[in-house]
Structure formats: structure tokens, C-alpha cells
Short mmCIF file of C-alpha atoms in Angstrom, two decimals:
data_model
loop_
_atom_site.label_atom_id
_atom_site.label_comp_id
_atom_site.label_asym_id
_atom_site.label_seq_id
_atom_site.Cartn_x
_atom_site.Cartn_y
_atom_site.Cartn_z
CA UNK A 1 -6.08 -45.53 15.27
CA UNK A 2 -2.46 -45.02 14.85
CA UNK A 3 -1.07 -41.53 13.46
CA UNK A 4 0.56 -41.48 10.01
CA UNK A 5 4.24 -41.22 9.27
CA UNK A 6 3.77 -37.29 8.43
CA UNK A 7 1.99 -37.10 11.78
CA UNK A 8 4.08 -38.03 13.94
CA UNK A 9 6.94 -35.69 11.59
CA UNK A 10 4.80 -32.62 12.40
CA UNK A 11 4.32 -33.58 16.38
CA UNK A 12 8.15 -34.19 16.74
CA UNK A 13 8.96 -30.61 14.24
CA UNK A 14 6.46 -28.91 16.77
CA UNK A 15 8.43 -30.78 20.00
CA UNK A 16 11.45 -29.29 18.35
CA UNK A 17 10.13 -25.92 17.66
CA UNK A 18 8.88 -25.69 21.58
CA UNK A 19 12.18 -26.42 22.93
CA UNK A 20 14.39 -24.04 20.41
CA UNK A 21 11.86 -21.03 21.57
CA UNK A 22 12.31 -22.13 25.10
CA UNK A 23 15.81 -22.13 24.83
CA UNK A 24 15.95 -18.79 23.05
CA UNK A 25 13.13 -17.64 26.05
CA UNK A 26 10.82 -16.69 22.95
CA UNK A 27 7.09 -17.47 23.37
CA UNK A 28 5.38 -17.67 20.38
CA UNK A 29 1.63 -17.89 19.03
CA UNK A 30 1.21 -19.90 16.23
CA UNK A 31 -1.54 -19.80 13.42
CA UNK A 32 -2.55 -20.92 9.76
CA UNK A 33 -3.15 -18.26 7.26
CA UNK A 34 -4.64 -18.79 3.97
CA UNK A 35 -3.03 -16.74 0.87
CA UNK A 36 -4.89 -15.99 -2.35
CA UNK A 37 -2.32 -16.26 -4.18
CA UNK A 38 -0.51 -19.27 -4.35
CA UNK A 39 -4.22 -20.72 -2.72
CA UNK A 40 -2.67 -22.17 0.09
CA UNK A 41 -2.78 -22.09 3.78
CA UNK A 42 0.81 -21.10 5.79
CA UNK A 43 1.81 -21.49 9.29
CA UNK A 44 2.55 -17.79 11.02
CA UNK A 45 4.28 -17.50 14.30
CA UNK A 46 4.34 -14.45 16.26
CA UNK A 47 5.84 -13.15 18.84
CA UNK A 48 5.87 -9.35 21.38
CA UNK A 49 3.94 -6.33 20.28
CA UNK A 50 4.35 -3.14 18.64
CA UNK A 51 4.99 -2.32 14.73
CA UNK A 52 5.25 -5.14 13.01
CA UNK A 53 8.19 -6.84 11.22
CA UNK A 54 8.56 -9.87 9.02
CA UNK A 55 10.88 -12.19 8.70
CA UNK A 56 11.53 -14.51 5.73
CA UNK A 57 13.90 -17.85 6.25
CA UNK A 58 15.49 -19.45 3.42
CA UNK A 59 15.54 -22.24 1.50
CA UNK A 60 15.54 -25.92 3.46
CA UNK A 61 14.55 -23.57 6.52
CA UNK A 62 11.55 -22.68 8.42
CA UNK A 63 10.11 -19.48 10.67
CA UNK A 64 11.66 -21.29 13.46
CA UNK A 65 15.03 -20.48 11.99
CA UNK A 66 14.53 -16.58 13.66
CA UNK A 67 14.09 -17.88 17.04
CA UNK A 68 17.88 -16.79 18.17
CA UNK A 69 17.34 -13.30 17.10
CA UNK A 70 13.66 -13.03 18.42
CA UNK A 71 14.83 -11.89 21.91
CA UNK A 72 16.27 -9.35 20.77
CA UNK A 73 13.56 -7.21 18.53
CA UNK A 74 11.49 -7.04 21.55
CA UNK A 75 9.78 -3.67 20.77
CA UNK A 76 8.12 -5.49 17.80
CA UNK A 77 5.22 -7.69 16.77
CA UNK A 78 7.61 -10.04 15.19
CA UNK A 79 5.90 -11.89 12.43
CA UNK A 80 8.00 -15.19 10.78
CA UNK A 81 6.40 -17.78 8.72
CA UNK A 82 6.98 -20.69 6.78
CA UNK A 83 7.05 -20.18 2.86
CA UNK A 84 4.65 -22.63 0.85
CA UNK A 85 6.12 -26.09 1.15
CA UNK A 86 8.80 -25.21 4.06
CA UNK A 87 7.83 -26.13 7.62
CA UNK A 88 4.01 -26.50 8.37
CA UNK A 89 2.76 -24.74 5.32
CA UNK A 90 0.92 -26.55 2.48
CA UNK A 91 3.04 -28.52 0.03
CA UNK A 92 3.53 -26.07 -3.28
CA UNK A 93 4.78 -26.77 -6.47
CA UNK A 94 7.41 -24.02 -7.81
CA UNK A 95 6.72 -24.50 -11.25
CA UNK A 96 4.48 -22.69 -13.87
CA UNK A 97 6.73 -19.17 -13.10
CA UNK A 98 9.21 -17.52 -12.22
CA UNK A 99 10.97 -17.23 -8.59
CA UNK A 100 10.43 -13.97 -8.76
CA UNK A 101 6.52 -14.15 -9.49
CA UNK A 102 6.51 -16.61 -6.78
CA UNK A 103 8.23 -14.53 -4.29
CA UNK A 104 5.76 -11.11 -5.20
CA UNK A 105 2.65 -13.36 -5.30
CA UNK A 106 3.20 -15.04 -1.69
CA UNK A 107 4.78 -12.00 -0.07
CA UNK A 108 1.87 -9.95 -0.99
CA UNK A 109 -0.89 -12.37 -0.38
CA UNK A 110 0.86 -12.76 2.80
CA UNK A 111 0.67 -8.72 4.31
CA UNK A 112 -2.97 -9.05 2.92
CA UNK A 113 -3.94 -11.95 4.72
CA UNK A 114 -2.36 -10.33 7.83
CA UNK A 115 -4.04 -6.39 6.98
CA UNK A 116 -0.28 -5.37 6.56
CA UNK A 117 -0.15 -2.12 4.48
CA UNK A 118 3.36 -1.24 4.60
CA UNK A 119 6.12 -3.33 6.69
CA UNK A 120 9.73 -3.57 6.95
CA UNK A 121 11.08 -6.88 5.80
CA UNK A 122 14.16 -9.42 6.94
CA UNK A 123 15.32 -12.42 4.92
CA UNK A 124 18.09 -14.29 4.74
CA UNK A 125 18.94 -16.40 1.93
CA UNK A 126 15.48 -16.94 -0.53
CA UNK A 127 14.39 -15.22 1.97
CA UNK A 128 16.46 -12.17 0.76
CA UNK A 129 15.60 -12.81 -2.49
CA UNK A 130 11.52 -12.65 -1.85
CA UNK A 131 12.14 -9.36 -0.04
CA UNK A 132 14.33 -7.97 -2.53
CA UNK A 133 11.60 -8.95 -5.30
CA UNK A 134 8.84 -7.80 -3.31
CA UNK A 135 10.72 -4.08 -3.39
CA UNK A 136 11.20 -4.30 -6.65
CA UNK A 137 7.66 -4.67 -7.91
CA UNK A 138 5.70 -3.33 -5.10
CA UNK A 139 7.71 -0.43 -3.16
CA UNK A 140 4.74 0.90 -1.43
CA UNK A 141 4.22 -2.35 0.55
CA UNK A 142 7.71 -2.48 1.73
CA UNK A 143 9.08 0.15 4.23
CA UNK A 144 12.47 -1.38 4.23
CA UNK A 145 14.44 -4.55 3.76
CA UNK A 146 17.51 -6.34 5.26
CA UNK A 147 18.81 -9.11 3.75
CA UNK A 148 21.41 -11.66 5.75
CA UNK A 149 23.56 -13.26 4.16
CA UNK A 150 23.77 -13.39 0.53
CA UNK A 151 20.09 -13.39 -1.11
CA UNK A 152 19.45 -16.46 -3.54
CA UNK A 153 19.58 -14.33 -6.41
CA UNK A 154 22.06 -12.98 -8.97
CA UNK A 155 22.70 -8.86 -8.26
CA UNK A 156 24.86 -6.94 -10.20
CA UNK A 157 29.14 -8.00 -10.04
CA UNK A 158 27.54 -11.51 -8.56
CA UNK A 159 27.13 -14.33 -9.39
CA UNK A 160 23.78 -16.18 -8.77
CA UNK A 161 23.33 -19.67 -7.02
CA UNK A 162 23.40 -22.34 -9.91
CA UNK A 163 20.59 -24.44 -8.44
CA UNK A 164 18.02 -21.02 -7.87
CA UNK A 165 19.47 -20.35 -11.82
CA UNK A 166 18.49 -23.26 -13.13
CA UNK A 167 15.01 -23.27 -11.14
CA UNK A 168 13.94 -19.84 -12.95
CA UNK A 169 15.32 -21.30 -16.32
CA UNK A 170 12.50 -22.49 -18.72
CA UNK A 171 14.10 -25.78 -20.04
CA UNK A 172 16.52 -25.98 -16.94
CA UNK A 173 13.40 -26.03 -14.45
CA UNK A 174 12.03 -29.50 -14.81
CA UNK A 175 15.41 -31.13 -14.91
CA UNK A 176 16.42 -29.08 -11.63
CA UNK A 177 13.41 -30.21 -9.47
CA UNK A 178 14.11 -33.64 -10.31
CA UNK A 179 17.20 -33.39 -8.62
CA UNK A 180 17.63 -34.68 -4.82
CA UNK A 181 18.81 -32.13 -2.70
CA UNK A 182 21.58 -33.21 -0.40
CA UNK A 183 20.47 -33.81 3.29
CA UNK A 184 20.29 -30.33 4.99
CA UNK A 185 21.65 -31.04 8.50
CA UNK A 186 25.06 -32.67 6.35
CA UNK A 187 25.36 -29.49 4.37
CA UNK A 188 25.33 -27.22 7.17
CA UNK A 189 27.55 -29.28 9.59
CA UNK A 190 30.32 -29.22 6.42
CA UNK A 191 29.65 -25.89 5.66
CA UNK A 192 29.86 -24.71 9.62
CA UNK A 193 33.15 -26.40 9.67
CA UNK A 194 34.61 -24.69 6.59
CA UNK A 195 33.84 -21.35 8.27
CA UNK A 196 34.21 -21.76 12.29
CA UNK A 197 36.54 -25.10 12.15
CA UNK A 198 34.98 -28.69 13.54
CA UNK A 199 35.04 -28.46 17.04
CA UNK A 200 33.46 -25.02 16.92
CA UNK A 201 30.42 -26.31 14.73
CA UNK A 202 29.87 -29.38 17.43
#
């Protein structure tokens, strides 16, 4: 019996995955989690031993995004994972609350499922953001946080991302997830040659 269409996506995305961590000399163990809260099961990859650290990737991104940096937080158990409807985590609808909610509910549901008390906390982009939120509303769960990059959310003297805006806006919300979102590999190869010039981002 042949293999449907999302089958064979998820066999090539884990193809892809195995080469970028062998590239990066990164081995990885990979798992499904399930969260209480949204109900949903999430893919966790992990990777070397000792306190643990979690990484959060952004928005169009998956866990696998970390793997350049992985070599180099060696005295860790490195934990990255894809956020509910990123990478090979359950499809999730973002509606029904805020980002915000979202980002406190999955975070959290997240160190439980793992038996995390208390763990320091790197995101880049949403990413960021969920860490930043996450602080916010439950300190004691978060020893620290780095965010790279600007976080997908509006701090004081900055202005936030229109899109993420207009996602948290009641009203706004509907009309913004209707929207397509441009293809992600053309964004970044124009955005990479706004910043490091064209030849550099070939």
C-alpha cells in the first residue's frame, strides 16, 4: 500500500533532519511527548547529558533549527522541540486565546511532561516570546532566559511584529490566519541577502 503525501513529507523532513545533525556532528534521540495542555503530543529531541536546557525555535521553524549550536553546549542535556503545529508535533489551532496563554500553557505542560522543575530557557524569535511569557507568569519554573534575536513580541520603545499583533487581536485574529504566509525558504534567502549580500547567503 503506497504511503500518503504527508508520509512521505515526514520521511524526507526526518532524511533532512539526519543529515543537518550529521553535519553539525550532533546525535540526537528523538521522542513524542504528550502535553496536557494544549492536549497534544510534540516531538522532543535531545541531545549530551548534564543539567538540562531548552531550546525554543521560532515561527516557520522547527527543533532542528538548534542543530548548529548543539556542539557547542556539550556539558548539557540539551532539550529542543517542536511547538504544536511546527515540525513533527500535532497540528494546533492558535485560536480561542491569546499568544501569550498559548506560550505559558505549552511551555509549562512541556517541563511537566519532561519532570522539569526549574530550567533555563533559549528562544529565538516566538521562541523568545514563549520564554519571555513563561517568566512572566511563572518565575519559579524558569531559572533564566536568552532570547536571540528579536522575540515576536512588542517590549517597551519597540515595536511589535504586525502579523504576531494582529494574531493576539480579537477581531484581527480570524482575518490574520486566513492569510497565506509567504514561502519560508524565499523569505529567508531575501532576507539573508539584505544582511550578508547574495553571494554570501548562497
Amino acid at each position: 500500500m503506497p504511503q500518503r503525501a504527508s508520509d512521505h513529507a515526514t520521511v524526507a523532513f526526518e532524511l533532512a533532519e539526519r543529515r543537518l545533525f550529521g553535519a553539525c556532528g550532533v546525535q540526537v534521540a528523538s521522542r513524542r511527548v504528550r502535553q496536557a495542555d494544549p492536549p497534544v503530543a510534540v516531538r522532543v529531541l535531545e541531545a549530551g547529558e548534564g543539567p538540562p536546557l531548552v531550546l525554543v525555535h521560532g515561527s516557520g521553524m522547527s527543533a532542528s533549527t538548534w542543530a548548529p549550536l548543539m556542539p557547542y553546549l556539550g556539558t548539557r542535556r540539551v532539550i529542543a522541540f517542536d511547538l504544536p503545529g511546527f515540525g513533527l508535533s500535532d497540528a494546533f489551532d492558535y485560536s480561542g486565546r491569546s499568544l501569550r496563554a498559548h506560550a505559558v500553557a505549552q511551555l509549562t505542560s512541556l517541563l511537566d511532561a519532561l519532570d522539569l522543575e526549574r530550567v533555563p530557557i533559549v528562544g529565538t524569535s516566538l521562541g523568545g516570546m514563549w520564554a519571555l511569557c513563561l517568566a512572566v507568569d511563572a518565575p519559579d519554573r524558569v531559572a533564566a532566559v536568552a532570547s536571540l534575536g528579536v522575540p515576536a513580541v512588542a517590549l517597551p520603545g519597540m515595536h511589535g511584529d504586525p502579523f504576531f499583533t494582529a494574531l493576539s487581536t480579537p477581531g484581527l485574529r480570524q482575518l490574520a490566519a486566513r492569510i497565506r504566509s509567504p514561502n519560508v525558504a524565499t523569505t529567508r534567502r531575501s532576507l539573508a541577502r539584505g544582511v550578508i549580500g547574495p553571494r554570501a547567503a548562497e
